[in-house]
Amino acid sequence: MTYVTFPTNKTLDFAAIGRLCIDLNANEIHRPMEETMTFTKYVGGSPANITIGMARLGLDTAFIGKIANDQMGRFIADYLQRNGIDTANVVTDTTGAVTGLAFTEIKSPTDCSILMYRDNAADLKLTPGEVQEELIAKAKVLLISGTALAKSPSREAVFQALSYAKKHGAVIVFDLDYRPYTWTSPEETAVYYNLAAEKCDIILGTREEFDMMERFENNDAHDDKVTAAKWFDYAAKIVIIKHGKEGSIAYTQDGQGHRAKSFPAKVVKTFGAGDSYAAGFLYGVMQGWTLEKSMEFGSAAACIVISSHSCSDAMPTAEQVHDYIERCNRNEITAS
């Protein structure tokens, strides 16, 4: 069954708006950051990672954002371009803002943390007037993420992008991507997340992220079906609620909860899993696959990324994901 219909008269498959930053991943894994001496630099930011993932899977992609007028900003722009991502709407800041930095600590495969530097970050300086309507008009999908809603004028830029996407019939995806350190208060967060989610066709987030959005509502049991049903009263067609190791459930307007098999992975670190999952899942849905097959593809893509030191650099091609699934299925048959 097809739950989301994508426009066929558009020349751009996918566009995203939001955070562009630098990930500095610890090279000395299995030790605390206090003892870590060297890091490797990668492009980061959840919407950036998802866009890179979509580009690697062979889709025509573009990014809407703002970078600092510094060496790190130029590194980001060059990386996006080298990955075939349209950067015509990646604006260079002129106010002296800086590139956000994320230092990662990898103590163990299950004990990973991120130290963020987000003061005066350039990506939060994007203004509504800098969002190009003509770019969104030709996109089949627009993805927004929660971090860009945290501060003005980026917040207003996202709502401007949502307005353009609605006007031109794009499918809108909301990756919740809740980062509490960016926000002033939980109440402010819930208000703006809810206002944005009302306009979106596909919403992806963890159980904890949805709980944050429901702080003013009566869902003390943290019931997934109650959560999903709320958004079906607005624009949502698919609501994915992620439960960590227990897997993800995709809820649809017909009341069904869709699950897919998971795959084994040699875990190096946990971050990047959600971004690669989102890219793989959205790719599958855009191909017209079943939700189960799309979720399986996303799960396999996530396994590949968490088995690597990087996030953006590790985003796999479609061939790599299909190969991973095939190898896992072969091993499963052999083991049985």
Tab-separated table of N, CA and C in Angstrom, residues 191-300:
chain	number	residue	atom	x	y	z
A	191	VAL	N	6.406	23.996	22.093
A	191	VAL	CA	5.536	24.862	21.296
A	191	VAL	C	5.965	24.864	19.836
A	192	TYR	N	7.230	25.114	19.574
A	192	TYR	CA	7.679	25.240	18.185
A	192	TYR	C	7.763	23.895	17.468
A	193	TYR	N	8.101	22.846	18.199
A	193	TYR	CA	8.089	21.515	17.586
A	193	TYR	C	6.681	21.152	17.127
A	194	ASN	N	5.700	21.415	17.975
A	194	ASN	CA	4.326	21.082	17.624
A	194	ASN	C	3.828	21.908	16.446
A	195	LEU	N	4.142	23.187	16.426
A	195	LEU	CA	3.718	24.045	15.321
A	195	LEU	C	4.290	23.559	13.991
A	196	ALA	N	5.543	23.121	14.013
A	196	ALA	CA	6.164	22.612	12.782
A	196	ALA	C	5.591	21.254	12.390
A	197	ALA	N	5.424	20.370	13.365
A	197	ALA	CA	4.975	19.006	13.076
A	197	ALA	C	3.587	18.974	12.459
A	198	GLU	N	2.757	19.966	12.783
A	198	GLU	CA	1.402	20.018	12.235
A	198	GLU	C	1.401	20.088	10.709
A	199	LYS	N	2.501	20.559	10.124
A	199	LYS	CA	2.563	20.775	8.683
A	199	LYS	C	3.242	19.633	7.930
A	200	CYS	N	3.670	18.587	8.643
A	200	CYS	CA	4.561	17.584	8.042
A	200	CYS	C	3.850	16.278	7.703
A	201	ASP	N	4.305	15.661	6.605
A	201	ASP	CA	3.723	14.418	6.116
A	201	ASP	C	4.349	13.180	6.757
A	202	ILE	N	5.645	13.248	7.039
A	202	ILE	CA	6.373	12.135	7.670
A	202	ILE	C	7.127	12.709	8.865
A	203	ILE	N	6.957	12.093	10.024
A	203	ILE	CA	7.630	12.559	11.239
A	203	ILE	C	8.433	11.395	11.807
A	204	LEU	N	9.735	11.639	12.066
A	204	LEU	CA	10.609	10.607	12.627
A	204	LEU	C	11.240	11.112	13.917
A	205	GLY	N	11.180	10.289	14.968
A	205	GLY	CA	11.823	10.678	16.216
A	205	GLY	C	11.865	9.538	17.206
A	206	THR	N	12.616	9.722	18.265
A	206	THR	CA	12.683	8.729	19.339
A	206	THR	C	11.476	8.887	20.258
A	207	ARG	N	11.218	7.875	21.058
A	207	ARG	CA	10.121	7.953	22.030
A	207	ARG	C	10.335	9.152	22.954
A	208	GLU	N	11.592	9.384	23.346
A	208	GLU	CA	11.898	10.497	24.237
A	208	GLU	C	11.620	11.850	23.581
A	209	GLU	N	11.884	11.952	22.280
A	209	GLU	CA	11.625	13.211	21.571
A	209	GLU	C	10.125	13.492	21.483
A	210	PHE	N	9.344	12.456	21.224
A	210	PHE	CA	7.891	12.643	21.205
A	210	PHE	C	7.368	12.975	22.606
A	211	ASP	N	7.963	12.377	23.640
A	211	ASP	CA	7.569	12.719	25.010
A	211	ASP	C	7.786	14.204	25.283
A	212	MET	N	8.899	14.745	24.809
A	212	MET	CA	9.186	16.166	24.973
A	212	MET	C	8.082	17.016	24.337
A	213	MET	N	7.591	16.599	23.179
A	213	MET	CA	6.557	17.354	22.490
A	213	MET	C	5.212	17.254	23.192
A	214	GLU	N	5.029	16.201	23.997
A	214	GLU	CA	3.734	15.956	24.635
A	214	GLU	C	3.694	16.418	26.089
A	215	ARG	N	4.584	17.322	26.473
A	215	ARG	CA	4.685	17.716	27.887
A	215	ARG	C	3.404	18.396	28.382
A	216	PHE	N	2.600	18.944	27.470
A	216	PHE	CA	1.360	19.599	27.873
A	216	PHE	C	0.139	18.702	27.664
A	217	GLU	N	0.371	17.443	27.327
A	217	GLU	CA	-0.734	16.563	26.964
A	217	GLU	C	-0.838	15.372	27.900
A	218	ASN	N	-1.946	14.662	27.780
A	218	ASN	CA	-2.222	13.548	28.674
A	218	ASN	C	-1.858	12.225	28.002
A	219	ASN	N	-0.558	11.908	28.030
A	219	ASN	CA	-0.110	10.613	27.521
A	219	ASN	C	0.933	10.063	28.484
A	220	ASP	N	0.526	9.948	29.740
A	220	ASP	CA	1.459	9.501	30.781
A	220	ASP	C	1.980	8.094	30.539
A	221	ALA	N	1.214	7.316	29.783
A	221	ALA	CA	1.627	5.935	29.502
A	221	ALA	C	2.625	5.873	28.354
A	222	HIS	N	2.916	7.028	27.730
A	222	HIS	CA	3.847	7.084	26.589
A	222	HIS	C	3.418	6.088	25.508
A	223	ASP	N	2.139	6.106	25.203
A	223	ASP	CA	1.542	5.173	24.246
A	223	ASP	C	1.838	5.644	22.822
A	224	ASP	N	2.536	4.809	22.074
A	224	ASP	CA	2.896	5.152	20.698
A	224	ASP	C	1.670	5.441	19.837
A	225	LYS	N	0.635	4.639	19.995
A	225	LYS	CA	-0.544	4.802	19.137
A	225	LYS	C	-1.248	6.125	19.421
A	226	VAL	N	-1.252	6.542	20.678
A	226	VAL	CA	-1.832	7.837	21.040
A	226	VAL	C	-1.013	8.958	20.411
A	227	THR	N	0.296	8.816	20.487
A	227	THR	CA	1.196	9.816	19.895
A	227	THR	C	0.967	9.935	18.394
A	228	ALA	N	0.966	8.803	17.706
A	228	ALA	CA	0.815	8.819	16.246
A	228	ALA	C	-0.550	9.366	15.839
A	229	ALA	N	-1.592	8.959	16.559
A	229	ALA	CA	-2.955	9.366	16.199
A	229	ALA	C	-3.110	10.882	16.213
A	230	LYS	N	-2.426	11.545	17.132
A	230	LYS	CA	-2.508	13.008	17.187
A	230	LYS	C	-2.101	13.634	15.856
A	231	TRP	N	-0.999	13.130	15.275
A	231	TRP	CA	-0.466	13.756	14.068
A	231	TRP	C	-1.260	13.400	12.827
A	232	PHE	N	-1.999	12.289	12.871
A	232	PHE	CA	-2.858	11.950	11.748
A	232	PHE	C	-4.054	12.893	11.649
A	233	ASP	N	-4.360	13.601	12.732
A	233	ASP	CA	-5.416	14.616	12.690
A	233	ASP	C	-4.946	15.879	11.968
A	234	TYR	N	-3.643	15.966	11.721
A	234	TYR	CA	-3.084	17.106	10.983
A	234	TYR	C	-2.706	16.621	9.573
A	235	ALA	N	-1.430	16.704	9.212
A	235	ALA	CA	-1.017	16.372	7.834
A	235	ALA	C	-0.322	15.022	7.726
A	236	ALA	N	0.062	14.418	8.843
A	236	ALA	CA	0.940	13.243	8.817
A	236	ALA	C	0.310	12.042	8.127
A	237	LYS	N	1.145	11.362	7.354
A	237	LYS	CA	0.775	10.089	6.717
A	237	LYS	C	1.522	8.921	7.369
A	238	ILE	N	2.762	9.199	7.822
A	238	ILE	CA	3.598	8.180	8.477
A	238	ILE	C	4.258	8.822	9.695
A	239	VAL	N	4.200	8.130	10.832
A	239	VAL	CA	4.895	8.569	12.049
A	239	VAL	C	5.782	7.425	12.508
A	240	ILE	N	7.090	7.655	12.527
A	240	ILE	CA	8.035	6.626	12.966
A	240	ILE	C	8.517	6.964	14.371
A	241	ILE	N	8.331	6.022	15.281
A	241	ILE	CA	8.777	6.191	16.661
A	241	ILE	C	9.867	5.161	16.932
A	242	LYS	N	11.047	5.669	17.287
A	242	LYS	CA	12.225	4.800	17.450
A	242	LYS	C	12.427	4.455	18.925
A	243	HIS	N	12.713	3.194	19.180
A	243	HIS	CA	12.878	2.693	20.550
A	243	HIS	C	14.260	2.076	20.763
A	244	GLY	N	15.276	2.679	20.192
A	244	GLY	CA	16.637	2.210	20.421
A	244	GLY	C	16.827	0.771	19.987
A	245	LYS	N	17.392	-0.039	20.866
A	245	LYS	CA	17.678	-1.437	20.537
A	245	LYS	C	16.420	-2.239	20.221
A	246	GLU	N	15.271	-1.770	20.721
A	246	GLU	CA	14.019	-2.489	20.484
A	246	GLU	C	13.480	-2.259	19.077
A	247	GLY	N	14.112	-1.355	18.334
A	247	GLY	CA	13.706	-1.131	16.957
A	247	GLY	C	12.718	0.008	16.795
A	248	SER	N	12.289	0.210	15.573
A	248	SER	CA	11.390	1.304	15.233
A	248	SER	C	10.044	0.763	14.778
A	249	ILE	N	9.009	1.588	14.974
A	249	ILE	CA	7.667	1.240	14.516
A	249	ILE	C	7.161	2.391	13.657
A	250	ALA	N	6.682	2.073	12.457
A	250	ALA	CA	6.104	3.076	11.564
A	250	ALA	C	4.588	2.962	11.642
A	251	TYR	N	3.950	4.016	12.123
A	251	TYR	CA	2.492	4.026	12.246
A	251	TYR	C	1.879	4.743	11.044
A	252	THR	N	0.735	4.246	10.605
A	252	THR	CA	0.052	4.821	9.444
A	252	THR	C	-1.395	5.136	9.815
A	253	GLN	N	-2.045	5.925	8.952
A	253	GLN	CA	-3.389	6.421	9.250
A	253	GLN	C	-4.426	5.324	9.415
A	254	ASP	N	-4.148	4.137	8.868
A	254	ASP	CA	-5.098	3.029	8.992
A	254	ASP	C	-4.992	2.314	10.333
A	255	GLY	N	-4.161	2.844	11.230
A	255	GLY	CA	-4.029	2.268	12.565
A	255	GLY	C	-3.001	1.163	12.669
A	256	GLN	N	-2.307	0.866	11.575
A	256	GLN	CA	-1.322	-0.209	11.565
A	256	GLN	C	0.030	0.271	12.100
A	257	GLY	N	0.728	-0.650	12.758
A	257	GLY	CA	2.108	-0.412	13.177
A	257	GLY	C	3.019	-1.352	12.411
A	258	HIS	N	3.948	-0.807	11.669
A	258	HIS	CA	4.800	-1.611	10.786
A	258	HIS	C	6.191	-1.754	11.396
A	259	ARG	N	6.677	-2.989	11.432
A	259	ARG	CA	8.017	-3.276	11.939
A	259	ARG	C	8.838	-3.969	10.863
A	260	ALA	N	10.141	-3.911	11.023
A	260	ALA	CA	11.019	-4.605	10.083
A	260	ALA	C	12.142	-5.288	10.855
A	261	LYS	N	12.755	-6.271	10.206
A	261	LYS	CA	13.840	-6.990	10.868
A	261	LYS	C	15.050	-6.080	11.040
A	262	SER	N	15.853	-6.382	12.042
A	262	SER	CA	17.091	-5.640	12.260
A	262	SER	C	18.259	-6.525	11.843
A	263	PHE	N	19.437	-5.921	11.801
A	263	PHE	CA	20.624	-6.640	11.347
A	263	PHE	C	21.732	-6.503	12.375
A	264	PRO	N	22.619	-7.494	12.425
A	264	PRO	CA	23.770	-7.380	13.342
A	264	PRO	C	24.767	-6.366	12.821
A	265	ALA	N	25.477	-5.731	13.736
A	265	ALA	CA	26.488	-4.745	13.342
A	265	ALA	C	27.657	-4.808	14.303
A	266	LYS	N	28.840	-4.562	13.785
A	266	LYS	CA	30.027	-4.441	14.619
A	266	LYS	C	30.143	-2.967	15.026
A	267	VAL	N	29.566	-2.631	16.168
A	267	VAL	CA	29.361	-1.237	16.544
A	267	VAL	C	30.665	-0.581	17.003
A	268	VAL	N	30.998	0.539	16.367
A	268	VAL	CA	32.116	1.374	16.803
A	268	VAL	C	31.598	2.514	17.665
A	269	LYS	N	30.503	3.139	17.215
A	269	LYS	CA	29.870	4.233	17.962
A	269	LYS	C	28.398	4.287	17.586
A	270	THR	N	27.605	4.942	18.422
A	270	THR	CA	26.164	4.928	18.218
A	270	THR	C	25.653	6.112	17.412
A	271	PHE	N	26.347	7.254	17.429
A	271	PHE	CA	25.813	8.405	16.712
A	271	PHE	C	25.934	8.215	15.200
A	272	GLY	N	24.994	8.828	14.498
A	272	GLY	CA	24.904	8.660	13.048
A	272	GLY	C	23.871	7.635	12.633
A	273	ALA	N	23.435	6.800	13.584
A	273	ALA	CA	22.470	5.754	13.248
A	273	ALA	C	21.152	6.343	12.764
A	274	GLY	N	20.647	7.352	13.472
A	274	GLY	CA	19.359	7.937	13.109
A	274	GLY	C	19.381	8.616	11.755
A	275	ASP	N	20.502	9.282	11.437
A	275	ASP	CA	20.610	9.987	10.159
A	275	ASP	C	20.648	9.000	8.989
A	276	SER	N	21.439	7.948	9.133
A	276	SER	CA	21.542	6.966	8.049
A	276	SER	C	20.244	6.179	7.914
A	277	TYR	N	19.594	5.910	9.040
A	277	TYR	CA	18.293	5.234	8.994
A	277	TYR	C	17.287	6.087	8.224
A	278	ALA	N	17.252	7.385	8.541
A	278	ALA	CA	16.311	8.289	7.877
A	278	ALA	C	16.552	8.324	6.373
A	279	ALA	N	17.814	8.436	5.976
A	279	ALA	CA	18.137	8.467	4.545
A	279	ALA	C	17.708	7.175	3.861
A	280	GLY	N	18.030	6.051	4.457
A	280	GLY	CA	17.675	4.766	3.860
A	280	GLY	C	16.174	4.559	3.786
A	281	PHE	N	15.482	4.914	4.853
A	281	PHE	CA	14.029	4.759	4.879
A	281	PHE	C	13.356	5.649	3.831
A	282	LEU	N	13.735	6.914	3.803
A	282	LEU	CA	13.124	7.845	2.851
A	282	LEU	C	13.416	7.432	1.409
A	283	TYR	N	14.632	6.960	1.178
A	283	TYR	CA	14.984	6.471	-0.161
A	283	TYR	C	14.035	5.345	-0.572
A	284	GLY	N	13.821	4.403	0.324
A	284	GLY	CA	12.940	3.280	0.019
A	284	GLY	C	11.512	3.709	-0.260
A	285	VAL	N	10.992	4.606	0.569
A	285	VAL	CA	9.623	5.086	0.383
A	285	VAL	C	9.494	5.817	-0.958
A	286	MET	N	10.546	6.570	-1.318
A	286	MET	CA	10.510	7.292	-2.594
A	286	MET	C	10.603	6.341	-3.790
A	287	GLN	N	11.125	5.138	-3.575
A	287	GLN	CA	11.168	4.133	-4.649
A	287	GLN	C	9.844	3.383	-4.781
A	288	GLY	N	8.918	3.638	-3.855
A	288	GLY	CA	7.641	2.938	-3.882
A	288	GLY	C	7.651	1.602	-3.173
A	289	TRP	N	8.670	1.337	-2.370
A	289	TRP	CA	8.746	0.079	-1.618
A	289	TRP	C	7.725	0.071	-0.483
A	290	THR	N	7.485	-1.110	0.065
A	290	THR	CA	6.649	-1.218	1.259
A	290	THR	C	7.361	-0.543	2.433
A	291	LEU	N	6.594	-0.194	3.456
A	291	LEU	CA	7.216	0.414	4.633
A	291	LEU	C	8.204	-0.551	5.282
A	292	GLU	N	7.848	-1.836	5.299
A	292	GLU	CA	8.739	-2.818	5.916
A	292	GLU	C	10.075	-2.899	5.180
A	293	LYS	N	10.024	-2.939	3.859
A	293	LYS	CA	11.267	-2.999	3.085
A	293	LYS	C	12.071	-1.706	3.247
A	294	SER	N	11.383	-0.578	3.275
A	294	SER	CA	12.065	0.709	3.449
A	294	SER	C	12.730	0.786	4.816
A	295	MET	N	12.041	0.316	5.854
A	295	MET	CA	12.607	0.316	7.205
A	295	MET	C	13.800	-0.632	7.289
A	296	GLU	N	13.696	-1.777	6.618
A	296	GLU	CA	14.803	-2.741	6.593
A	296	GLU	C	16.032	-2.119	5.935
A	297	PHE	N	15.793	-1.408	4.835
A	297	PHE	CA	16.884	-0.748	4.127
A	297	PHE	C	17.522	0.324	5.019
A	298	GLY	N	16.686	1.091	5.719
A	298	GLY	CA	17.205	2.100	6.641
A	298	GLY	C	18.001	1.483	7.772
A	299	SER	N	17.523	0.373	8.290
A	299	SER	CA	18.218	-0.318	9.377
A	299	SER	C	19.590	-0.816	8.928
A	300	ALA	N	19.662	-1.357	7.717
A	300	ALA	CA	20.946	-1.836	7.188
A	300	ALA	C	21.909	-0.674	6.974
